[in-house]
Amino acid sequence: MKNLPDLVVALDFPDVQPALDLARRLQGVVPWVKVGLELYLAAGKDMIARLKDMDFRVFLDLKFMDIPNTVDAAVFQATCMGADMLTVHALGGEAMCRAAQTGRDRALLPGRMPPVLLAVTVLTSMGPGSLPWNPGGTAEELHDFTVRLAGLAQNWNLDGVVCSGREVRAIRASCGDGFRLLTPGIRLPDAGAGDQSRVCTPCQAARDGSDFLVVGRPITQAADPVAAARTYLEKREA
Ligand code: C5P
């Protein structure tokens, strides 16, 4: 039987202090934290080192998409910083995704685990009709496009993809067990979706075969974030 997915808490804060305060409270509760654009721009690479010193595994989610040479250099820097997981956009194409792997491999020190390199398929905030080239698109077309991007990312040798819970089952079936699936847009039934569109419960994503569940606002904005994190951990099973 497959292990339960790890919970990744997105530390989406505009400043260092609230991010560190919450991280301290989450020590020993969740193994992974995510540093995204907002916190990285506010806090810089020191934040990665501080979270690593607290024994977290750090997902640096900057969703690189640029020319291959630039992405190679960006992934090199992110790997040197000690990030344990990184993202590029699948829509950047094969040359860019392979350049990301070159940057990662150049930065590796002997004995260090390489960071997991994931391709973002279609943002979980996007619903049917929000692909710019297919404004009248259906949910099924969006689903199929996402699954197709995942297959391409696998052919390009990436470690896995970021997808919504709605595509996990199909991607797991077509890409197999070793391919890592990370799922944002995770919500309990009574939680607000915010700007997310393709949301899914922790239990459904776990059952369909996700490896990582990313939860931000339902935990960071809860009255008791630690209790909320524990609830999301428990709800992977029921
Ligand atoms: O607050 P919420 O749970 O919606 O946060 C989800 C987190 O996952 C955000 O930090 C967002 O940047 C990230 N993310 C996402 N959809 C993707 C990739 C990353 O929501 N496709």
Short mmCIF file of C-alpha atoms and ligand atoms in Angstrom, two decimals:
data_model
loop_
_atom_site.label_atom_id
_atom_site.label_comp_id
_atom_site.label_asym_id
_atom_site.label_seq_id
_atom_site.Cartn_x
_atom_site.Cartn_y
_atom_site.Cartn_z
CA MET A 1 0.00 0.00 0.00
CA LYS A 2 1.18 3.50 -0.83
CA ASN A 3 2.39 5.75 2.00
CA LEU A 4 0.31 8.74 3.00
CA PRO A 5 1.38 11.93 1.19
CA ASP A 6 3.61 14.38 3.07
CA LEU A 7 2.02 17.66 4.10
CA VAL A 8 3.81 20.79 2.86
CA VAL A 9 2.80 24.07 4.53
CA ALA A 10 3.10 27.09 2.24
CA LEU A 11 4.70 29.90 4.27
CA ASP A 12 3.08 32.63 2.19
CA PHE A 13 3.98 35.66 4.33
CA PRO A 14 5.18 39.16 3.40
CA ASP A 15 7.92 39.18 6.01
CA VAL A 16 10.56 37.06 7.74
CA GLN A 17 9.18 37.15 11.29
CA PRO A 18 5.68 35.69 10.84
CA ALA A 19 7.14 32.98 8.61
CA LEU A 20 9.73 31.99 11.22
CA ASP A 21 7.18 32.19 14.04
CA LEU A 22 4.88 29.75 12.29
CA ALA A 23 7.77 27.52 11.22
CA ARG A 24 8.87 27.24 14.87
CA ARG A 25 5.37 26.17 15.87
CA LEU A 26 5.27 23.59 13.08
CA GLN A 27 8.58 21.93 14.00
CA GLY A 28 7.96 18.25 14.56
CA VAL A 29 4.41 18.54 13.18
CA VAL A 30 5.09 18.74 9.42
CA PRO A 31 8.27 17.70 7.58
CA TRP A 32 8.09 20.19 4.70
CA VAL A 33 7.59 23.94 4.31
CA LYS A 34 7.24 25.86 1.08
CA VAL A 35 8.91 29.16 0.27
CA GLY A 36 7.16 30.83 -2.64
CA LEU A 37 7.60 34.09 -4.52
CA GLU A 38 6.27 36.37 -1.78
CA LEU A 39 8.44 35.09 1.06
CA TYR A 40 11.50 34.61 -1.12
CA LEU A 41 11.30 38.19 -2.38
CA ALA A 42 10.80 39.47 1.17
CA ALA A 43 13.38 37.31 2.93
CA GLY A 44 15.88 36.05 0.35
CA LYS A 45 18.10 33.04 0.54
CA ASP A 46 18.75 33.40 4.29
CA MET A 47 15.25 32.07 4.82
CA ILE A 48 16.17 28.77 3.15
CA ALA A 49 19.18 28.36 5.46
CA ARG A 50 17.15 29.22 8.57
CA LEU A 51 14.42 26.72 7.72
CA LYS A 52 17.01 24.04 6.97
CA ASP A 53 18.64 24.77 10.36
CA MET A 54 15.23 24.07 11.90
CA ASP A 55 15.33 20.63 10.22
CA PHE A 56 12.62 21.31 7.66
CA ARG A 57 12.81 20.05 4.15
CA VAL A 58 12.38 23.14 1.98
CA PHE A 59 10.33 23.34 -1.19
CA LEU A 60 11.46 26.45 -3.05
CA ASP A 61 8.51 27.11 -5.35
CA LEU A 62 9.64 29.86 -7.70
CA LYS A 63 8.17 28.24 -10.84
CA PHE A 64 11.00 29.08 -13.19
CA MET A 65 10.15 29.83 -16.82
CA ASP A 66 12.77 31.56 -18.93
CA ILE A 67 15.29 30.74 -21.63
CA PRO A 68 17.21 27.51 -20.97
CA ASN A 69 20.49 29.24 -20.07
CA THR A 70 18.75 31.38 -17.43
CA VAL A 71 16.84 28.46 -15.95
CA ASP A 72 20.02 26.36 -15.80
CA ALA A 73 21.66 29.19 -13.80
CA ALA A 74 18.62 29.73 -11.56
CA VAL A 75 18.35 26.03 -10.68
CA PHE A 76 22.10 25.95 -10.03
CA GLN A 77 21.68 28.80 -7.50
CA ALA A 78 18.61 27.24 -5.87
CA THR A 79 20.39 23.89 -5.52
CA CYS A 80 23.44 25.58 -3.96
CA MET A 81 21.09 27.23 -1.44
CA GLY A 82 20.02 23.79 -0.24
CA ALA A 83 16.46 23.65 -1.59
CA ASP A 84 15.08 20.09 -1.39
CA MET A 85 12.44 20.55 -4.08
CA LEU A 86 12.12 23.02 -6.98
CA THR A 87 9.65 23.92 -9.71
CA VAL A 88 9.84 24.91 -13.36
CA HIS A 89 6.91 25.41 -15.73
CA ALA A 90 6.29 22.51 -18.13
CA LEU A 91 5.14 25.13 -20.64
CA GLY A 92 8.76 26.29 -20.82
CA GLY A 93 9.30 23.24 -23.03
CA GLU A 94 11.82 20.45 -23.33
CA ALA A 95 15.03 22.45 -23.75
CA MET A 96 14.23 24.55 -20.67
CA CYS A 97 13.26 21.52 -18.56
CA ARG A 98 16.45 19.69 -19.53
CA ALA A 99 18.51 22.82 -18.78
CA ALA A 100 16.99 22.80 -15.29
CA GLN A 101 18.39 19.30 -14.78
CA THR A 102 21.81 20.42 -16.02
CA GLY A 103 21.82 23.29 -13.51
CA ARG A 104 20.86 20.97 -10.69
CA ASP A 105 23.50 18.39 -11.60
CA ARG A 106 26.26 21.02 -11.84
CA ALA A 107 25.47 22.21 -8.31
CA LEU A 108 25.45 18.84 -6.62
CA LEU A 109 28.05 18.11 -4.00
CA PRO A 110 29.17 14.52 -3.37
CA GLY A 111 26.85 12.75 -0.96
CA ARG A 112 24.08 15.33 -1.22
CA MET A 113 20.62 14.25 -2.32
CA PRO A 114 19.59 16.09 -5.49
CA PRO A 115 16.55 18.33 -5.07
CA VAL A 116 13.32 16.93 -6.50
CA LEU A 117 12.65 18.77 -9.76
CA LEU A 118 8.96 19.17 -10.57
CA ALA A 119 7.17 20.67 -13.56
CA VAL A 120 4.10 22.82 -12.95
CA THR A 121 1.39 21.65 -15.36
CA VAL A 122 -1.64 23.98 -15.19
CA LEU A 123 -2.00 26.23 -12.13
CA THR A 124 -4.69 25.00 -9.72
CA SER A 125 -6.24 28.49 -9.83
CA MET A 126 -7.14 27.92 -13.49
CA GLY A 127 -10.46 26.36 -14.38
CA PRO A 128 -12.16 25.37 -17.63
CA GLY A 129 -11.92 28.24 -20.10
CA SER A 130 -8.93 29.90 -18.46
CA LEU A 131 -6.28 28.61 -20.85
CA PRO A 132 -5.69 31.76 -22.93
CA TRP A 133 -5.74 29.83 -26.23
CA ASN A 134 -8.94 27.95 -25.36
CA PRO A 135 -11.33 30.42 -23.69
CA GLY A 136 -14.37 28.20 -24.28
CA GLY A 137 -12.60 25.08 -23.09
CA THR A 138 -14.28 22.36 -21.07
CA ALA A 139 -13.22 20.73 -17.82
CA GLU A 140 -12.40 17.58 -19.79
CA GLU A 141 -10.11 19.46 -22.19
CA LEU A 142 -8.28 21.07 -19.28
CA HIS A 143 -7.92 17.69 -17.61
CA ASP A 144 -6.56 16.05 -20.76
CA PHE A 145 -4.14 18.91 -21.39
CA THR A 146 -2.81 18.65 -17.83
CA VAL A 147 -2.33 14.88 -18.12
CA ARG A 148 -0.56 15.37 -21.45
CA LEU A 149 1.83 17.94 -19.97
CA ALA A 150 2.63 15.49 -17.17
CA GLY A 151 3.51 12.80 -19.73
CA LEU A 152 5.80 15.24 -21.55
CA ALA A 153 7.51 16.22 -18.28
CA GLN A 154 8.13 12.54 -17.59
CA ASN A 155 9.60 12.05 -21.08
CA TRP A 156 11.90 14.99 -20.39
CA ASN A 157 13.17 13.18 -17.31
CA LEU A 158 11.76 15.45 -14.61
CA ASP A 159 11.04 13.82 -11.25
CA GLY A 160 7.34 14.67 -11.21
CA VAL A 161 4.72 17.35 -11.64
CA VAL A 162 2.53 19.82 -9.78
CA CYS A 163 -1.10 19.16 -10.63
CA SER A 164 -4.51 19.52 -9.02
CA GLY A 165 -6.14 16.67 -7.13
CA ARG A 166 -8.54 16.27 -10.01
CA GLU A 167 -5.81 14.91 -12.29
CA VAL A 168 -3.85 12.83 -9.79
CA ARG A 169 -5.58 9.56 -10.55
CA ALA A 170 -5.10 9.81 -14.33
CA ILE A 171 -1.48 10.98 -14.07
CA ARG A 172 -0.64 8.25 -11.56
CA ALA A 173 -2.17 5.67 -13.94
CA SER A 174 -0.28 6.92 -16.98
CA CYS A 175 3.07 7.89 -15.39
CA GLY A 176 3.43 5.07 -12.87
CA ASP A 177 4.48 4.88 -9.23
CA GLY A 178 7.95 6.44 -9.27
CA PHE A 179 6.75 9.77 -10.70
CA ARG A 180 6.23 12.35 -7.90
CA LEU A 181 2.88 14.16 -7.78
CA LEU A 182 2.49 17.32 -5.72
CA THR A 183 -0.97 18.72 -5.21
CA PRO A 184 -1.86 22.29 -4.17
CA GLY A 185 -5.46 23.54 -3.93
CA ILE A 186 -6.09 21.17 -1.02
CA ARG A 187 -9.20 22.10 0.94
CA LEU A 188 -11.44 20.47 3.53
CA PRO A 189 -15.09 20.68 2.45
CA ASP A 190 -15.83 23.61 4.79
CA ALA A 191 -12.77 25.71 3.81
CA GLY A 192 -12.96 28.65 1.40
CA ALA A 193 -11.33 28.05 -1.99
CA GLY A 194 -10.00 31.63 -2.27
CA ASP A 195 -8.54 32.07 -5.76
CA GLN A 196 -8.15 28.32 -6.25
CA SER A 197 -10.36 26.63 -8.81
CA ARG A 198 -9.47 22.93 -9.09
CA VAL A 199 -9.65 22.10 -5.37
CA CYS A 200 -9.65 18.66 -3.79
CA THR A 201 -9.85 17.22 -0.28
CA PRO A 202 -6.72 15.76 1.36
CA CYS A 203 -8.35 12.35 1.52
CA GLN A 204 -9.23 12.25 -2.17
CA ALA A 205 -5.75 13.40 -3.26
CA ALA A 206 -4.15 10.81 -0.96
CA ARG A 207 -6.42 8.03 -2.18
CA ASP A 208 -5.71 8.84 -5.83
CA GLY A 209 -1.94 8.67 -5.28
CA SER A 210 -0.56 12.14 -4.55
CA ASP A 211 2.89 12.24 -2.85
CA PHE A 212 2.74 15.78 -1.44
CA LEU A 213 -0.21 17.94 -0.37
CA VAL A 214 0.41 21.70 -0.30
CA VAL A 215 -1.74 23.74 2.06
CA GLY A 216 -1.36 27.47 2.60
CA ARG A 217 -4.14 29.78 3.78
CA PRO A 218 -6.31 27.14 5.52
CA ILE A 219 -3.34 26.70 7.90
CA THR A 220 -1.53 30.08 7.87
CA GLN A 221 -4.76 32.04 8.41
CA ALA A 222 -6.33 29.67 10.93
CA ALA A 223 -6.88 30.89 14.50
CA ASP A 224 -4.74 27.93 15.58
CA PRO A 225 -2.44 27.01 12.66
CA VAL A 226 -0.91 24.02 14.45
CA ALA A 227 -4.33 22.52 15.14
CA ALA A 228 -5.28 23.19 11.50
CA ALA A 229 -2.12 21.43 10.30
CA ARG A 230 -2.91 18.44 12.51
CA THR A 231 -6.43 18.33 11.09
CA TYR A 232 -5.11 18.30 7.51
CA LEU A 233 -2.69 15.52 8.49
CA GLU A 234 -5.53 13.47 9.98
CA LYS A 235 -7.86 14.10 7.06
CA ARG A 236 -5.47 12.42 4.64
CA GLU A 237 -7.04 9.19 5.86
CA ALA A 238 -10.74 9.97 6.22
O1 C5P B 1 -3.35 29.14 0.25
P1 C5P B 1 -3.35 27.95 -0.67
O2 C5P B 1 -3.55 26.64 0.04
O3 C5P B 1 -4.29 28.13 -1.85
O4 C5P B 1 -1.85 27.95 -1.22
C1 C5P B 1 -1.42 27.09 -2.24
C2 C5P B 1 0.05 27.32 -2.47
O5 C5P B 1 0.45 26.47 -3.53
C3 C5P B 1 0.42 28.73 -2.89
O6 C5P B 1 1.65 29.04 -2.26
C4 C5P B 1 0.59 28.67 -4.39
O7 C5P B 1 1.61 29.54 -4.85
C5 C5P B 1 1.01 27.22 -4.59
N1 C5P B 1 0.68 26.63 -5.88
C6 C5P B 1 -0.61 26.53 -6.34
N2 C5P B 1 -0.88 25.98 -7.57
C7 C5P B 1 0.13 25.49 -8.31
C8 C5P B 1 1.44 25.55 -7.84
C9 C5P B 1 1.68 26.13 -6.61
O8 C5P B 1 -1.53 26.94 -5.64
N3 C5P B 1 -0.13 24.91 -9.47
#
